[in-house]
Coordinates of C-alpha atoms in Angstrom, one line a residue:
M1 CA 15.8 20.4 -102.4
R2 CA 14.9 16.7 -102.5
P3 CA 13.9 16.1 -106.0
M4 CA 12.8 12.4 -105.8
V5 CA 10.2 13.7 -103.2
E6 CA 8.7 16.4 -105.7
V7 CA 8.4 13.9 -108.3
L8 CA 6.7 11.7 -106.1
A9 CA 4.7 14.4 -104.7
W10 CA 3.1 15.5 -108.2
L11 CA 2.8 12.4 -110.0
L12 CA 1.2 10.1 -107.3
A13 CA 0.4 12.6 -104.6
I14 CA -3.4 12.9 -105.4
A15 CA -4.0 9.1 -105.8
V16 CA -2.3 8.1 -102.6
L17 CA -3.8 10.7 -100.6
C18 CA -7.3 9.4 -101.5
A19 CA -6.4 5.7 -100.9
L20 CA -4.6 6.2 -97.5
C21 CA -6.2 9.5 -96.1
D22 CA -8.1 7.3 -93.4
A23 CA -5.3 5.2 -92.3
Q24 CA -4.2 5.0 -88.6
S25 CA -1.5 7.6 -87.7
A26 CA 2.0 6.1 -87.1
Q27 CA 3.6 6.8 -83.8
D28 CA 6.9 8.7 -82.9
Y29 CA 10.2 7.0 -82.6
G30 CA 11.3 6.8 -78.8
R31 CA 14.4 8.9 -78.1
T32 CA 17.8 7.0 -78.6
S33 CA 20.3 8.2 -75.8
L34 CA 23.9 8.2 -75.4
A35 CA 24.8 6.2 -72.7
G36 CA 28.1 5.5 -70.5
K37 CA 30.3 2.3 -70.7
S38 CA 28.9 -1.1 -69.8
E39 CA 30.8 -3.6 -68.3
A40 CA 31.3 -6.9 -70.7
Y41 CA 32.1 -10.4 -70.0
L42 CA 32.5 -13.4 -71.7
S43 CA 29.9 -16.3 -71.3
T44 CA 29.9 -19.8 -72.1
P45 CA 27.3 -21.2 -74.8
G46 CA 24.0 -22.1 -73.1
D47 CA 20.1 -22.5 -73.8
Y48 CA 18.6 -19.0 -74.7
P49 CA 15.4 -18.3 -76.6
Q50 CA 14.9 -19.0 -79.8
T51 CA 15.8 -15.7 -82.1
Q52 CA 13.2 -14.2 -84.2
D53 CA 13.3 -11.4 -86.8
W54 CA 13.4 -7.9 -85.1
R55 CA 10.4 -6.9 -87.6
S56 CA 8.1 -9.1 -85.3
G57 CA 8.6 -6.0 -82.8
G58 CA 7.3 -6.3 -79.1
D59 CA 5.2 -3.9 -76.8
Y60 CA 7.5 -2.1 -74.3
K61 CA 5.4 0.5 -73.4
A62 CA 4.3 -1.5 -70.0
T63 CA 7.9 -1.5 -68.8
G64 CA 8.2 2.4 -69.1
Q65 CA 11.7 2.0 -70.0
P66 CA 13.6 3.3 -72.8
L67 CA 14.9 1.2 -75.6
G68 CA 18.8 1.1 -76.7
L69 CA 21.2 0.6 -79.1
I70 CA 23.9 -2.1 -79.7
G71 CA 26.7 -1.7 -82.1
G72 CA 30.0 -2.9 -83.1
T73 CA 32.6 -4.1 -85.6
I74 CA 33.6 -7.5 -86.8
L75 CA 37.0 -8.1 -88.0
D76 CA 38.9 -11.5 -89.3
S77 CA 41.9 -13.1 -87.8
M78 CA 44.0 -10.8 -90.3
E79 CA 42.6 -7.4 -88.4
R80 CA 40.7 -7.1 -91.8
V81 CA 36.9 -5.8 -91.7
N82 CA 34.5 -9.2 -91.9
V83 CA 31.5 -8.3 -94.4
G84 CA 28.5 -10.7 -94.0
A85 CA 29.2 -12.1 -90.9
E86 CA 26.1 -13.4 -89.0
V87 CA 25.4 -11.5 -85.8
R88 CA 22.5 -12.9 -84.0
L89 CA 21.2 -10.6 -80.7
T90 CA 19.3 -12.7 -77.9
C91 CA 17.7 -10.8 -75.0
E92 CA 15.9 -11.5 -72.0
N93 CA 12.6 -10.0 -73.5
P94 CA 12.3 -12.3 -76.9
A95 CA 10.9 -9.6 -78.5
S96 CA 13.9 -8.1 -79.0
N97 CA 15.7 -11.0 -80.5
Q98 CA 17.4 -9.8 -84.1
Q99 CA 19.6 -11.0 -86.5
V100 CA 21.6 -8.9 -89.1
K101 CA 24.6 -9.4 -91.2
S102 CA 27.7 -7.0 -90.8
G103 CA 28.1 -4.3 -93.6
D104 CA 31.0 -3.3 -96.1
N105 CA 32.7 -1.8 -93.1
G106 CA 32.4 -4.5 -90.7
Q107 CA 29.9 -2.8 -88.5
F108 CA 26.5 -3.9 -87.4
L109 CA 23.6 -2.0 -85.7
F110 CA 20.6 -3.3 -83.4
A111 CA 18.1 -0.6 -82.5
N112 CA 15.0 -1.0 -80.2
V113 CA 16.6 -3.2 -77.9
A114 CA 15.0 -3.7 -74.5
P115 CA 17.0 -3.0 -71.5
G116 CA 18.6 -6.1 -69.9
L117 CA 20.8 -9.2 -70.4
F118 CA 21.5 -9.7 -74.2
R119 CA 23.9 -12.3 -76.3
L120 CA 25.8 -11.9 -79.4
T121 CA 26.4 -14.8 -81.3
V122 CA 28.9 -14.1 -84.5
T123 CA 29.1 -16.8 -87.1
S124 CA 31.1 -16.5 -90.4
P125 CA 32.2 -19.5 -92.6
G126 CA 35.5 -20.5 -91.9
F127 CA 35.8 -19.2 -88.5
A128 CA 35.2 -20.3 -85.1
V129 CA 31.5 -19.0 -83.3
R130 CA 32.1 -16.0 -81.1
E131 CA 29.7 -15.2 -78.3
F132 CA 29.4 -12.1 -76.2
T133 CA 27.1 -11.2 -73.3
A134 CA 26.4 -7.9 -71.4
A135 CA 23.9 -6.1 -69.8
L136 CA 22.0 -2.9 -71.6
R137 CA 20.8 -0.2 -69.6
P138 CA 17.7 1.7 -70.3
G139 CA 18.4 4.1 -73.2
E140 CA 21.8 3.2 -73.4
T141 CA 23.9 2.9 -76.8
Y142 CA 26.3 0.3 -76.2
L143 CA 29.3 0.1 -78.5
V144 CA 31.1 -3.5 -78.9
P145 CA 34.1 -1.9 -81.0
T146 CA 36.1 -4.8 -81.9
I147 CA 35.0 -8.7 -82.4
T148 CA 37.9 -10.5 -83.7
L149 CA 37.1 -13.9 -85.5
A150 CA 39.5 -16.8 -85.3
V151 CA 40.2 -19.3 -87.7
A152 CA 38.0 -22.5 -87.2
L153 CA 39.5 -24.9 -84.8
A154 CA 41.6 -22.1 -83.2
V155 CA 41.4 -20.9 -79.8
T156 CA 38.2 -18.7 -79.4
E157 CA 39.3 -15.5 -78.5
V158 CA 37.0 -12.0 -78.2
H159 CA 38.4 -8.5 -78.1
V160 CA 36.2 -6.2 -76.3
E161 CA 36.9 -2.4 -76.0
A162 CA 33.6 -0.8 -74.4
S163 CA 32.9 2.8 -74.9
P164 CA 30.2 4.8 -76.3
L165 CA 29.2 5.9 -79.8
T166 CA 30.6 9.2 -80.7
Q167 CA 28.1 11.8 -82.2
V168 CA 29.7 11.3 -85.7
Q169 CA 29.5 7.4 -85.6
L170 CA 25.9 7.6 -84.6
A171 CA 24.9 10.0 -87.1
D172 CA 26.9 7.5 -89.3
L173 CA 24.7 4.7 -88.4
Q174 CA 21.3 7.0 -88.5
I175 CA 22.3 7.9 -92.4
K176 CA 22.7 4.4 -93.3
E177 CA 19.2 3.5 -92.2
Q178 CA 18.0 6.7 -94.1
E179 CA 19.7 5.8 -97.4
K180 CA 17.7 2.7 -97.3
Q181 CA 14.4 4.3 -97.1
R182 CA 12.7 4.1 -100.5
V183 CA 9.1 4.6 -101.2
F184 CA 7.6 1.5 -102.8
G185 CA 11.0 0.1 -102.7
F186 CA 12.5 2.2 -105.3
I187 CA 11.7 5.9 -105.0
P188 CA 14.8 7.3 -103.0
N189 CA 13.6 9.2 -99.6
F190 CA 16.8 9.9 -97.7
Y191 CA 15.9 13.3 -96.6
V192 CA 13.3 12.0 -93.8
S193 CA 14.4 11.0 -90.2
Y194 CA 11.7 8.8 -88.4
D195 CA 13.8 9.0 -85.2
S196 CA 13.0 11.9 -82.8
G197 CA 16.0 11.5 -81.2
A198 CA 18.6 11.6 -84.2
V199 CA 21.6 13.6 -83.5
A200 CA 22.7 16.7 -85.6
L201 CA 25.0 16.0 -88.9
K202 CA 28.2 17.2 -89.6
P203 CA 28.8 19.0 -92.7
K204 CA 30.6 16.0 -94.7
Q205 CA 27.4 14.2 -93.8
K206 CA 25.0 16.9 -95.1
F207 CA 26.8 17.0 -98.2
R208 CA 26.8 12.9 -98.6
L209 CA 23.4 12.9 -98.6
A210 CA 23.2 15.7 -101.1
W211 CA 25.7 13.5 -103.4
K212 CA 23.6 10.4 -102.9
T213 CA 20.4 12.0 -103.7
T214 CA 21.4 13.8 -106.9
L215 CA 23.4 10.8 -108.2
D216 CA 20.7 8.4 -107.5
P217 CA 19.1 6.9 -110.8
F218 CA 15.6 7.5 -110.1
T219 CA 16.6 11.2 -109.5
I220 CA 17.9 11.1 -113.3
L221 CA 14.8 9.3 -114.6
G222 CA 12.5 11.9 -112.4
V223 CA 14.0 14.9 -113.9
G224 CA 13.7 13.2 -117.4
A225 CA 10.2 12.7 -117.1
L226 CA 9.4 16.1 -115.8
A227 CA 11.6 17.2 -119.0
G228 CA 9.2 15.2 -121.0
V229 CA 6.1 16.8 -119.3
E230 CA 7.8 20.2 -120.1
Q231 CA 8.5 19.1 -124.1
A232 CA 4.9 18.2 -124.4
T233 CA 3.3 21.1 -122.9
D234 CA 6.0 23.3 -124.7
T235 CA 7.4 24.6 -121.2
F236 CA 10.0 27.2 -121.9
G237 CA 9.3 27.3 -125.6
G238 CA 12.4 29.2 -126.1
Y239 CA 14.1 25.6 -125.8
G240 CA 12.4 24.7 -129.0
Q241 CA 11.1 20.9 -129.9
G242 CA 12.7 17.9 -131.1
A243 CA 15.6 15.9 -129.3
Q244 CA 17.6 19.4 -129.0
G245 CA 14.7 21.1 -127.2
Y246 CA 14.3 17.9 -124.9
F247 CA 17.9 17.8 -123.8
K248 CA 17.8 21.4 -123.1
R249 CA 14.8 20.8 -121.0
L250 CA 16.6 17.8 -119.2
G251 CA 19.7 19.6 -118.5
A252 CA 18.0 22.7 -116.8
S253 CA 15.7 20.3 -114.9
Y254 CA 18.7 18.3 -113.3
A255 CA 20.7 21.6 -112.8
D256 CA 17.4 23.0 -111.0
A257 CA 17.6 19.9 -108.9
V258 CA 21.5 20.0 -108.1
T259 CA 21.5 23.4 -107.2
G260 CA 18.5 23.1 -105.2
T261 CA 19.6 20.1 -103.3
F262 CA 23.2 21.1 -102.6
I263 CA 22.4 25.1 -101.8
G264 CA 19.5 24.4 -99.8
S265 CA 20.5 21.0 -98.1
A266 CA 24.0 20.8 -97.9
A267 CA 26.0 24.5 -98.2
L268 CA 23.7 26.6 -96.6
P269 CA 22.5 24.2 -93.6
S270 CA 26.5 23.6 -93.0
L271 CA 27.1 27.4 -93.0
L272 CA 24.1 28.2 -90.8
K273 CA 24.3 24.9 -88.6
Q274 CA 21.0 23.9 -89.7
D275 CA 19.6 20.3 -90.2
P276 CA 18.2 19.7 -93.9
R277 CA 15.8 16.9 -92.8
Y278 CA 12.2 16.3 -92.4
F279 CA 11.6 15.1 -88.8
Y280 CA 8.6 12.8 -88.8
K281 CA 6.2 14.0 -86.0
G282 CA 3.6 10.9 -86.3
T283 CA 2.0 11.9 -83.0
G284 CA -0.7 14.5 -82.0
S285 CA -4.1 15.6 -83.6
T286 CA -4.2 15.7 -87.3
R287 CA -4.6 19.8 -87.1
S288 CA -1.3 19.6 -85.3
R289 CA 0.5 17.5 -87.5
L290 CA -1.1 19.4 -90.7
L291 CA 0.2 22.4 -89.4
Y292 CA 3.6 20.9 -88.5
A293 CA 4.3 19.7 -91.9
L294 CA 3.3 23.0 -93.6
A295 CA 5.2 24.8 -91.7
S296 CA 8.5 22.8 -92.8
P297 CA 9.6 25.4 -95.4
V298 CA 10.3 28.1 -92.7
I299 CA 10.9 26.0 -89.5
C300 CA 13.5 23.5 -88.9
K301 CA 15.8 22.0 -86.3
G302 CA 19.2 23.5 -85.9
D303 CA 22.4 21.5 -85.5
N304 CA 21.7 22.1 -81.4
M305 CA 18.2 20.4 -82.1
R306 CA 16.4 23.5 -81.1
W307 CA 13.7 24.7 -83.5
Q308 CA 14.5 27.9 -85.6
P309 CA 13.6 29.7 -88.6
N310 CA 14.6 27.9 -91.7
Y311 CA 17.0 30.1 -93.4
S312 CA 18.5 27.7 -95.4
N313 CA 15.3 26.5 -97.3
V314 CA 13.9 29.9 -97.9
A315 CA 17.7 31.3 -99.1
G316 CA 18.2 28.0 -101.0
A317 CA 14.9 28.5 -102.8
F318 CA 15.7 32.1 -103.9
A319 CA 19.5 31.1 -104.8
S320 CA 18.4 27.9 -106.6
A321 CA 15.9 30.3 -108.8
G322 CA 18.3 33.0 -109.5
I323 CA 20.9 30.8 -110.8
S324 CA 18.1 29.1 -113.2
Y325 CA 17.6 32.2 -114.5
L326 CA 21.1 32.2 -116.1
Y327 CA 20.1 29.2 -118.3
Y328 CA 16.3 29.7 -118.8
P329 CA 15.6 30.8 -122.8
A330 CA 15.8 34.6 -123.1
S331 CA 12.1 34.7 -124.1
D332 CA 11.0 32.9 -120.9
R333 CA 12.7 35.6 -118.5
Q334 CA 10.5 38.2 -117.2
G335 CA 12.7 39.7 -114.4
A336 CA 13.0 39.7 -111.0
G337 CA 9.3 38.6 -110.9
L338 CA 10.0 35.1 -112.1
V339 CA 12.6 34.6 -109.6
V340 CA 10.5 35.3 -106.6
Q341 CA 7.7 33.4 -108.3
N342 CA 9.8 30.5 -108.8
S343 CA 11.1 30.6 -105.0
L344 CA 7.6 30.9 -103.7
V345 CA 6.3 28.0 -105.8
R346 CA 9.4 25.8 -104.6
L347 CA 8.8 26.4 -101.0
G348 CA 5.0 25.5 -101.4
E349 CA 6.1 22.2 -103.1
I350 CA 8.3 21.7 -99.7
A351 CA 5.2 22.3 -97.9
F352 CA 3.5 19.8 -99.9
E353 CA 6.1 17.3 -99.6
G354 CA 5.8 17.7 -95.9
V355 CA 2.1 17.0 -95.8
L356 CA 3.0 13.7 -97.9
Q357 CA 5.8 12.8 -95.6
E358 CA 3.8 13.1 -92.3
F359 CA 0.6 11.3 -93.3
V360 CA 1.3 9.2 -96.9
V361 CA 4.8 8.4 -97.6
R362 CA 5.9 6.2 -94.4
R363 CA 3.5 3.8 -95.2
L364 CA 4.5 3.4 -98.8
T365 CA 7.9 2.7 -97.5
P366 CA 8.8 -1.0 -96.9
H367 CA 11.4 -2.3 -94.8
L368 CA 11.5 0.8 -91.9
R369 CA 12.7 -0.5 -88.7
K370 CA 9.5 -0.7 -86.3
R371 CA 9.3 1.0 -83.0
A372 CA 7.9 -0.5 -80.1
S373 CA 5.3 2.3 -80.2
D374 CA 4.4 0.8 -83.7
Q375 CA 3.0 -2.5 -82.7
P376 CA -0.6 -2.9 -82.1

C-alpha cells in the first residue's frame, strides 16, 4: 500500500533500529481546531520583535492554551496568484515568529502559532509592502483569504475577507505538508500524519496521495531494486533470467505496488469511508506505542475520525494478492494458498512499517514542522 516505506523497511530497518532504539520518543502534535471568524484590522508600521525562523520553536506548555493556524492567499494587482511572495509573521510571543513564501497557488500557511496579536508583512519585488494585523484566539484556524498587492508607489490597499477554513481547504494544506515528508530527504513518506488533529480526507484527496506515491521516482527505483533482488535469487523462476526476466519481474513488482496502493489506500478507503494514513502516536509507554503500531494493519481511523476495524487494509491486501495471481508465472502459482500467504505477508509488512514509523522514521525525516511539545 505504501511501497516506498516497504523498500525502506526491508533495506534499512535493521541498521536504523540498532542505531536509534534508545532515542527519546517524540511527543504528539497538539490538536488544531477550526475556529470562528476573527475581526481583522489594518495597522500602521511600528516596532515589532525581530522575526525568527519557525524552527527555533518555543515552549507553549506553560500557557495551557492550544496553538493555532494562520493561512491565506496572495494575489497581484491583476488578481492573479502571486508565487514566491515573502510573508513574515510577527507575534506577541517571539517564539511563534515565522517566515514563508507563497506557493504555486499563492497560498501560505503558518502552523503552531501562539494565541494573541499577530502581524503579517507581505513583500514581493515590484509591489508595495502590505501589512495586516489581527488577534488569534487559542486553537483558532484564521484565514486571510485575499491579500491583493499593489504596484510599488501605488496607494496601499488590503482586502480582507475573514472566514474559517473549510475541511477540504484544511485537508489540502495538511496533504501539502505530508507531500514534503521524505526520509533522509529523498524517500517519500506521504502516508503518515504527525498531526493528531488532522481532518478527514475526501475521496479525491485519497486518490491524489495514491497518484503522488506510485508516480514518485523513488517508488520506481525502489521496485526496480526489488526486481533486481528477485532476479538474483531467482524468485519467480518462471520469468527466466536475462533482460527479459528482469523486466518481467520489474513489471510485476510495480503492478503489485500500484494495485496495493490504489485498492488499499484509495478505492476501498473512499468506498468504506476510512482514512488510509498512519497517525503517529509518539506518546505513552514504549509498550503501548508498540502495540499501537502492530495493530495498524487491522485498526484505522474512519472519516468520522473514530477508530474502527481496518477493512480497507485487509481487503486491499487480499485483492492485490488475488490480482497478482493473474500475472505470476504459471509455475509459481500454487492455488488459493499462495494468495492467502501473500496477503498475510503483506499485512505483516504493514505492521512492521508501523513500528518503523512510530520509533524510527520521524527522526530520519528532515524539515518536519516542530511542535511546541517537541521542544526541550
